[in-house]
Short mmCIF file of C-alpha atoms and ligand atoms in Angstrom, two decimals:
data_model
loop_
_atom_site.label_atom_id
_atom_site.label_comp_id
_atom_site.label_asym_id
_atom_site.label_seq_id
_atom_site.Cartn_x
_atom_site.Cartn_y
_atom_site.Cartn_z
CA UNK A 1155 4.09 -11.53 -17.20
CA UNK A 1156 3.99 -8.25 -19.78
CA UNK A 1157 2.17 -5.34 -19.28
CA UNK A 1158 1.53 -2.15 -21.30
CA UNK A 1159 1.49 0.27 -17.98
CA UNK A 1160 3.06 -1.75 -15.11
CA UNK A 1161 6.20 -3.63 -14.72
CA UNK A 1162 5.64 -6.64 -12.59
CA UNK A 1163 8.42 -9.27 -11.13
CA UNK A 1164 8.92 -11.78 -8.59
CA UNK A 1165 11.84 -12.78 -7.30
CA UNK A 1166 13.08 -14.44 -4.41
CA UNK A 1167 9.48 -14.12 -2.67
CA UNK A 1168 9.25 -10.67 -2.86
CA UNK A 1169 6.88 -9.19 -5.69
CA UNK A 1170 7.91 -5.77 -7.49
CA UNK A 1171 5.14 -3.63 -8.91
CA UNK A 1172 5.73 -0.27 -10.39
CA UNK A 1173 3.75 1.68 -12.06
CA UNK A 1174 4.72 2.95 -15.29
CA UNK A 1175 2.84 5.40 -17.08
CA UNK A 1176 5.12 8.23 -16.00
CA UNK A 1177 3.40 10.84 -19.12
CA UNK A 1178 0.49 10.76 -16.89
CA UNK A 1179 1.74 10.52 -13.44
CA UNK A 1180 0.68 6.72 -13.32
CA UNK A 1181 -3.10 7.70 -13.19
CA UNK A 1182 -5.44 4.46 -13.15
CA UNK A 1183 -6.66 4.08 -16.72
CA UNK A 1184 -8.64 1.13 -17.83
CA UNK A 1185 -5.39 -0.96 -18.96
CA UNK A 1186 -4.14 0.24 -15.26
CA UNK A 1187 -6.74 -1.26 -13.50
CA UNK A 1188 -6.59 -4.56 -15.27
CA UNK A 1189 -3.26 -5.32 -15.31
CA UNK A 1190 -3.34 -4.43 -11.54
CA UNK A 1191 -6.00 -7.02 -11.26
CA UNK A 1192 -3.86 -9.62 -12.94
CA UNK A 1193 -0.53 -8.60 -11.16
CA UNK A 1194 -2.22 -8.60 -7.26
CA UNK A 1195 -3.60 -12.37 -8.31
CA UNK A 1196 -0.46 -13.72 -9.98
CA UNK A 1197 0.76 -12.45 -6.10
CA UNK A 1198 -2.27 -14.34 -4.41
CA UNK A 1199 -1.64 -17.32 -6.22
CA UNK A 1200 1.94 -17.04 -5.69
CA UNK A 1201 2.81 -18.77 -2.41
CA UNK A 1202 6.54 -17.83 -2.21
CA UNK A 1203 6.08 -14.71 -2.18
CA UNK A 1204 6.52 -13.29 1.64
CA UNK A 1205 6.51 -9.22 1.09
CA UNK A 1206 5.11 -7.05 -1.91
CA UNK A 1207 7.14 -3.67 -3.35
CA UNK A 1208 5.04 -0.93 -5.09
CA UNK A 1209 7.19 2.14 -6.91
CA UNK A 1210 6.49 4.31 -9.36
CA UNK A 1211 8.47 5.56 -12.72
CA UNK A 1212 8.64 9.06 -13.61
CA UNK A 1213 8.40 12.38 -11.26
CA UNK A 1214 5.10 11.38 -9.79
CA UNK A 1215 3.73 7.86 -7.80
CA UNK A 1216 0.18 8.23 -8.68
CA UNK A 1217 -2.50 10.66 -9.69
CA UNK A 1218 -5.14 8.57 -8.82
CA UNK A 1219 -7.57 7.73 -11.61
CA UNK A 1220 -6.87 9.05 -15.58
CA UNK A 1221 -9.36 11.89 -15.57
CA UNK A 1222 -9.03 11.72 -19.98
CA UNK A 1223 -11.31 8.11 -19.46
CA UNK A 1224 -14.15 10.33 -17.86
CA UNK A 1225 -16.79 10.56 -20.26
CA UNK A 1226 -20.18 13.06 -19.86
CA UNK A 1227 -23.43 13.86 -22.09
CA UNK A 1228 -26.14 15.89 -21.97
CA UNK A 1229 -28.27 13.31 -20.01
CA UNK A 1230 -25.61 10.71 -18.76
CA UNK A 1231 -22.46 10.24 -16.32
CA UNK A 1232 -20.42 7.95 -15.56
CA UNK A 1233 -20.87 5.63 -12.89
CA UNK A 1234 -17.93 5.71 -10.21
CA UNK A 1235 -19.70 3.32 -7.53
CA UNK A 1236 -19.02 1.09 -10.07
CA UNK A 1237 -15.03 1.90 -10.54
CA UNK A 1238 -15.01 1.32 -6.89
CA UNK A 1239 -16.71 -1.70 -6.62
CA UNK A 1240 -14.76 -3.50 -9.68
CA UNK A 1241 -11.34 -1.80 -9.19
CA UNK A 1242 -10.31 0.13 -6.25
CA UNK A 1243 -12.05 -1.40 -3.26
CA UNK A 1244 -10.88 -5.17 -4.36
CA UNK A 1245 -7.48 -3.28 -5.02
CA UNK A 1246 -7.73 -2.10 -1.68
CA UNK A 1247 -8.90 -5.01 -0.15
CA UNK A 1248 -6.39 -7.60 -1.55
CA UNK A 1249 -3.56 -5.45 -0.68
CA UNK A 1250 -4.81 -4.65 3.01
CA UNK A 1251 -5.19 -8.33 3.40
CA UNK A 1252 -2.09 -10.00 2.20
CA UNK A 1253 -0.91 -12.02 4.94
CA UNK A 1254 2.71 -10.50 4.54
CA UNK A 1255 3.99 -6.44 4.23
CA UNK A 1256 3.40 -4.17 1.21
CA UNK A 1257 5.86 -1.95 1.20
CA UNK A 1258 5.57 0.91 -0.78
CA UNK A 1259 7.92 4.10 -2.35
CA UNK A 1260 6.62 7.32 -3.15
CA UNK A 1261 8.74 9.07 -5.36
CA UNK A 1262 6.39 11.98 -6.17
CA UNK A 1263 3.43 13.45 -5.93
CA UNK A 1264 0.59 11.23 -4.87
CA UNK A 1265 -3.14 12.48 -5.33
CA UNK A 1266 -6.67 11.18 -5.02
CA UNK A 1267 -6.76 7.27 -5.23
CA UNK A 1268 -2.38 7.54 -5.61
CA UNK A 1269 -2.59 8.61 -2.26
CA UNK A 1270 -4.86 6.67 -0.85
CA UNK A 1271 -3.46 3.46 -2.28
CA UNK A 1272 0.00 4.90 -1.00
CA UNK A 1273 -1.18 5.37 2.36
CA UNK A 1274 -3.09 1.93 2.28
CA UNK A 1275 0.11 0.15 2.61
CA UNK A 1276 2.48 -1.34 6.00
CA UNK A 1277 5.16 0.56 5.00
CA UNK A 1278 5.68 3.53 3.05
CA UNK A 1279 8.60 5.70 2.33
CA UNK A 1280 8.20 8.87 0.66
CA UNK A 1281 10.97 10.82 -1.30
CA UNK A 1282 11.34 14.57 0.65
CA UNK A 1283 10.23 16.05 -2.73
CA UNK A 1284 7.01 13.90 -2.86
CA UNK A 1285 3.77 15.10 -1.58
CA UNK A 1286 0.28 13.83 -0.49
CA UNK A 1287 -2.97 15.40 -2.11
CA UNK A 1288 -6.55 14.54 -1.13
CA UNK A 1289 -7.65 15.97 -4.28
CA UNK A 1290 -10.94 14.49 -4.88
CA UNK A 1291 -12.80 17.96 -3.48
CA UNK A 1292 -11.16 19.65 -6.52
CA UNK A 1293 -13.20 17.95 -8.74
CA UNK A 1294 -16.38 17.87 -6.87
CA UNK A 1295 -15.57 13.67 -5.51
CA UNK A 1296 -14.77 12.49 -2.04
CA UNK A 1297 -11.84 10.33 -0.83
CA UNK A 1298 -12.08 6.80 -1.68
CA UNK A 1299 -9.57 3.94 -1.56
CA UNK A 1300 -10.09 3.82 2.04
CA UNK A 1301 -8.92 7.88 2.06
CA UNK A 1302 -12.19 8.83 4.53
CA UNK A 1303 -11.08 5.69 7.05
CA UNK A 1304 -6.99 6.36 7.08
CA UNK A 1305 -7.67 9.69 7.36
CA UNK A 1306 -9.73 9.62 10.05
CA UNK A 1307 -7.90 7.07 11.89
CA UNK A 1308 -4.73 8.26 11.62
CA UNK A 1309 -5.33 12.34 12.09
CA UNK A 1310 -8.44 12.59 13.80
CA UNK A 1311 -11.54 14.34 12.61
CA UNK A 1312 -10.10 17.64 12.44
CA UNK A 1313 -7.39 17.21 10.08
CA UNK A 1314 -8.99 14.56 8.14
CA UNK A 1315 -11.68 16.93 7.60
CA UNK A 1316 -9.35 19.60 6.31
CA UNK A 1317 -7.52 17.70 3.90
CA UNK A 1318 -10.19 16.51 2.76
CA UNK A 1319 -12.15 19.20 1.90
CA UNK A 1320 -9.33 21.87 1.16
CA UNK A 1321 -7.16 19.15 -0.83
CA UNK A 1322 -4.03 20.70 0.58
CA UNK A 1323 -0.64 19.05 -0.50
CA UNK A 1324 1.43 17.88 2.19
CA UNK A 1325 5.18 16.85 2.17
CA UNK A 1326 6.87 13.74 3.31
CA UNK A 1327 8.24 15.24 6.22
CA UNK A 1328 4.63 16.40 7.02
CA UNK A 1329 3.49 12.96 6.56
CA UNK A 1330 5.74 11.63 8.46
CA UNK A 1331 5.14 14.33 11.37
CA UNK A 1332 0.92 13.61 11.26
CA UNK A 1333 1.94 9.82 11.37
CA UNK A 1334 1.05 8.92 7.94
CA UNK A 1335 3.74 7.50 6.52
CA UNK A 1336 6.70 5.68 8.34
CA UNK A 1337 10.04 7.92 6.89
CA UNK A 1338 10.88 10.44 4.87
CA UNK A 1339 14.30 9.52 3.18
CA UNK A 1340 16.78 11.80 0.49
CA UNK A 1341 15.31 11.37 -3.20
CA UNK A 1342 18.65 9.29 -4.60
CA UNK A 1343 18.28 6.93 -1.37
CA UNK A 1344 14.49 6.22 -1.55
CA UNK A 1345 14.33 3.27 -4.30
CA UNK A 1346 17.36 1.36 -2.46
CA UNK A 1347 15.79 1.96 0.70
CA UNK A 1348 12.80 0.98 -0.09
CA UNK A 1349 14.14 -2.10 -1.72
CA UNK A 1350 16.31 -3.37 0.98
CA UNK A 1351 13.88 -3.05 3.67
CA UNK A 1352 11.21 -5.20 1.53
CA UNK A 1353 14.62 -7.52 0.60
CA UNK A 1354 14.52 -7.42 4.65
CA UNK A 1355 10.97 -8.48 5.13
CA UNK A 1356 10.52 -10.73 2.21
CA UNK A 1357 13.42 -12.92 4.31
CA UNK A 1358 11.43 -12.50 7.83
CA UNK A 1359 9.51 -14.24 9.68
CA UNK A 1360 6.47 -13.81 7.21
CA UNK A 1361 3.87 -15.53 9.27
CA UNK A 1362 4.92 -13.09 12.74
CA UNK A 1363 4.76 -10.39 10.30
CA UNK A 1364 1.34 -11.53 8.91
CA UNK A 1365 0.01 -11.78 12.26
CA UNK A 1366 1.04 -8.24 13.90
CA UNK A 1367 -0.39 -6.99 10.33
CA UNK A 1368 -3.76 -8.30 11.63
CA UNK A 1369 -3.40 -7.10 15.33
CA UNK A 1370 -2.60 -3.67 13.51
CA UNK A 1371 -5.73 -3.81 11.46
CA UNK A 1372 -7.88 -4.97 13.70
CA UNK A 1373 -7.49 -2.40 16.81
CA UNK A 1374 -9.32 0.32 15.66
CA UNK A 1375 -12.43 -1.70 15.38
CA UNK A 1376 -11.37 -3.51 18.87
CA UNK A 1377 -12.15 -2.92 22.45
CA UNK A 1378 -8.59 -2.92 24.60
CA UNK A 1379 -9.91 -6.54 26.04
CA UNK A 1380 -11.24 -7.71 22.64
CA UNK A 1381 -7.41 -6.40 21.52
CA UNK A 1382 -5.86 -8.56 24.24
CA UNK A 1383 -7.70 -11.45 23.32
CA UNK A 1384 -6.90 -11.14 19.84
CA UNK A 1385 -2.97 -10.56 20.59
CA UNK A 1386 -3.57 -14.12 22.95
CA UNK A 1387 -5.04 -15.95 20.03
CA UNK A 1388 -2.48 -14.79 17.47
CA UNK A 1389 0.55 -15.67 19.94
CA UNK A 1390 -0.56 -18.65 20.26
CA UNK A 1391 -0.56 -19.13 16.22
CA UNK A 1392 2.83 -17.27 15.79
CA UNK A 1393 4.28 -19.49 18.75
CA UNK A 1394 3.44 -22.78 16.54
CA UNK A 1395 5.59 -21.42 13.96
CA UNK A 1396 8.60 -23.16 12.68
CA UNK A 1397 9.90 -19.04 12.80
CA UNK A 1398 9.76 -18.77 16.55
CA UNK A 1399 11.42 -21.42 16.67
CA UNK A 1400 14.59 -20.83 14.76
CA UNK A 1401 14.28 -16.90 16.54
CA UNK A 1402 14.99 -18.34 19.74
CA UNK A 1403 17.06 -21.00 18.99
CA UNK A 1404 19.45 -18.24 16.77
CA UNK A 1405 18.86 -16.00 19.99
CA UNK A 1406 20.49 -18.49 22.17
CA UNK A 1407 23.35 -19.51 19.76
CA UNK A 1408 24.18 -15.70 19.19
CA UNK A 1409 23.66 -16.28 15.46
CA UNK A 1410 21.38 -14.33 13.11
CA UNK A 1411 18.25 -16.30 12.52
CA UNK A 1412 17.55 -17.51 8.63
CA UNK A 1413 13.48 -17.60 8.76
CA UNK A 1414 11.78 -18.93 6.25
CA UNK A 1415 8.44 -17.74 6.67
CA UNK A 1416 6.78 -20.66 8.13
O1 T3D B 2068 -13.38 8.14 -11.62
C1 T3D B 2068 -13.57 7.19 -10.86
O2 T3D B 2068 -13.61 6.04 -11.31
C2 T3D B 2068 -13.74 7.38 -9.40
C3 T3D B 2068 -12.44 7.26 -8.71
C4 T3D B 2068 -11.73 8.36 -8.45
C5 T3D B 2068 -10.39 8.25 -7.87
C6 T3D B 2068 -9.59 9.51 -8.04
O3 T3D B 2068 -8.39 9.36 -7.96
S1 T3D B 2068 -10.34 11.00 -8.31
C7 T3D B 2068 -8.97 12.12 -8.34
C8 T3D B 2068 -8.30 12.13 -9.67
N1 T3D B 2068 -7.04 12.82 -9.65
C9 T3D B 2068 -6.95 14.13 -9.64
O4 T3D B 2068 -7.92 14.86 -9.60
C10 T3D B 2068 -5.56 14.70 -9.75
C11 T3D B 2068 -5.40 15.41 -11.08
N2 T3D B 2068 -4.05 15.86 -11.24
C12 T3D B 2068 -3.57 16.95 -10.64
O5 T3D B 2068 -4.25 17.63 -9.90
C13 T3D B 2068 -2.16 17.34 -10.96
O6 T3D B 2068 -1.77 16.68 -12.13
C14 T3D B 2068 -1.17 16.97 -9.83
C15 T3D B 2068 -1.40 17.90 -8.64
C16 T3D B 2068 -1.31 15.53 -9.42
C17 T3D B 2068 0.27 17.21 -10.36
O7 T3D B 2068 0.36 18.50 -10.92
P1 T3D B 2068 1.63 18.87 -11.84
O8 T3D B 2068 1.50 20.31 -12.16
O9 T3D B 2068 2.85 18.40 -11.15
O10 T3D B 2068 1.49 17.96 -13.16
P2 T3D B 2068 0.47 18.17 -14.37
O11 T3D B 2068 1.10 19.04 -15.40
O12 T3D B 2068 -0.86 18.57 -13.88
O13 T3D B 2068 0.37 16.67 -14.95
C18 T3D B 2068 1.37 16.10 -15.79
C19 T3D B 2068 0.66 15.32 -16.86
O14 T3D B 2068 -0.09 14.27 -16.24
C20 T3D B 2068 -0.34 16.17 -17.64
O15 T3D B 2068 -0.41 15.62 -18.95
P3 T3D B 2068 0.06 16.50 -20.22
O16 T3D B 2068 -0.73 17.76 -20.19
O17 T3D B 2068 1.53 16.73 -19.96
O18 T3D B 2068 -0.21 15.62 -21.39
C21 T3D B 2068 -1.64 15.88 -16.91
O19 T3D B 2068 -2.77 16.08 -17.71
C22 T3D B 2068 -1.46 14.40 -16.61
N3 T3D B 2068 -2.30 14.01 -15.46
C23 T3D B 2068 -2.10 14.31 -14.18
N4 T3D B 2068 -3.09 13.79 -13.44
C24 T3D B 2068 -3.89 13.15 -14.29
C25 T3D B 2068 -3.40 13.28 -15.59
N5 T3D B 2068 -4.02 12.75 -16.65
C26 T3D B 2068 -5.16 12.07 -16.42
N6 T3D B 2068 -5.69 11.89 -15.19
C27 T3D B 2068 -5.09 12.41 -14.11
N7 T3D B 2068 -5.60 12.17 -12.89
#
């Protein structure tokens, strides 16, 4: 599969996307948002694939959507509910609930829906010269791609509040530190990192991981007992797996287990 602002692979069940309009800090354009589309089903479709990759080209990972496609008249403006509801929140949707990791690699500076889509991954590693921007207030919008929720969750009302409304950049390190990304790593190291630890998952044991990705989503909605009885049910699945069973076999032969994600 070709595309114009994306380059797309997959190989050896993981799935590679990066985003490649580096002139324009891989904003969302129209072309963006389709090929995205096709990309995220080719990886639906796809049932090797056990762990998805998203980098960026260029200096920047995303600056959220291309501001240039933004069209006004006297009378009329554009409708963004819509962009939402035909782009982003599927976007978002699809890549929350892939039963396997999305592990993604911020190389630069990541504003409005870059962030968002950034922070709505399993695992993300940031460059220490890439940054986080809620930048929606500067233009008058509010966080979407699931901004207001992560934000929330993972800061508390306080800080979601003032990021949101102040559109302060923060650092890696800073993300890292408020608990919004997993590590900060060296610029030079963070496309091999990032790359071996998806290499890593894409070889695990993909249905375990799918399962503690959906004990992970679920508990902020969840009581502590509706939590326990979700962890019960999904033990029971992961225990059926042909996974566990090689983990514990490997575990008693002192070998390293080869999973292969069923
Ligand atoms: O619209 C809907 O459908 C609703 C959905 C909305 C989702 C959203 O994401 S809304 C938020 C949109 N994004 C922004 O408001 C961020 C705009 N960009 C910036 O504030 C800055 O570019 C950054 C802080 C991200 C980076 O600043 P800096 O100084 O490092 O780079 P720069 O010089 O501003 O940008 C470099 C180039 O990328 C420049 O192009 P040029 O002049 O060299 O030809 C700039 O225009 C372009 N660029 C950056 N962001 C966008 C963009 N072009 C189009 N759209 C952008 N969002």
């Amino acid at each position: 599969m070709t595309f114009e602002t994306l380059e797309f692979c997959i190989e050896n069940n993981l799935a590679h996307i990066t985003l490649n309009r580096p002139d324009k800090l891989n904003s969302f354009n129209q072309t963006m948002h389709l090929e995205m589309r096709k990309a995220l089903s080719a990886i639906k479709k796809n049932k090797a694939v056990r762990c998805l990759l998203i980098s960026a080209r260029g200096r920047g990972f995303c600056a959220g959507q291309d501001l240039s496609e933004r069209q006004f008249s006297e009378t009329e403006s554009p409708d963004l509910g819509a962009t939402l509801e035909n782009y982003y929140n599927p976007m978002l949707r699809t890549l929350r609930s892939f039963p396997f990791p999305v592990v993604c690699a911020v190389n630069g500076v990541a504003a409005g829906a870059g962030a968002n889509i950034a922070l709505a991954c399993d695992i993300i590693f940031a460059a220490r010269s890439a940054s986080f921007m809620q930048a929606f207030c500067k233009i008058g919008l509010v966080p979407d791609c699931g901004g207001s929720w992560t934000l929330t969750q993972q800061l508390g009302r306080a800080r979601a509040m003032g990021l949101a409304m102040l559109g302060d950049k923060i650092n890696a390190e800073q993300a890292v530190s408020l608990g919004l990304i997993y590590r900060c790593v060296e610029d030079d190291k963070l496309n091999d990192e990032a790359l071996s630890t998806a290499i890593k998952l894409a070889n695990g044991p993909t249905l375990g991981l799918g399962l503690i990705k959906r004990a992970i989503n679920a508990a902020p909605s969840n009581s502590f007992d509706q939590q326990l009885d979700l962890e019960r049910d999904l033990q029971r699945i992961a225990g059926r797996t042909d996974d566990y069973r090689e983990g514990v076999s490997a575990f008693t032969d002192k070998r390293k287990p080869e999973f292969k994600g069923q």
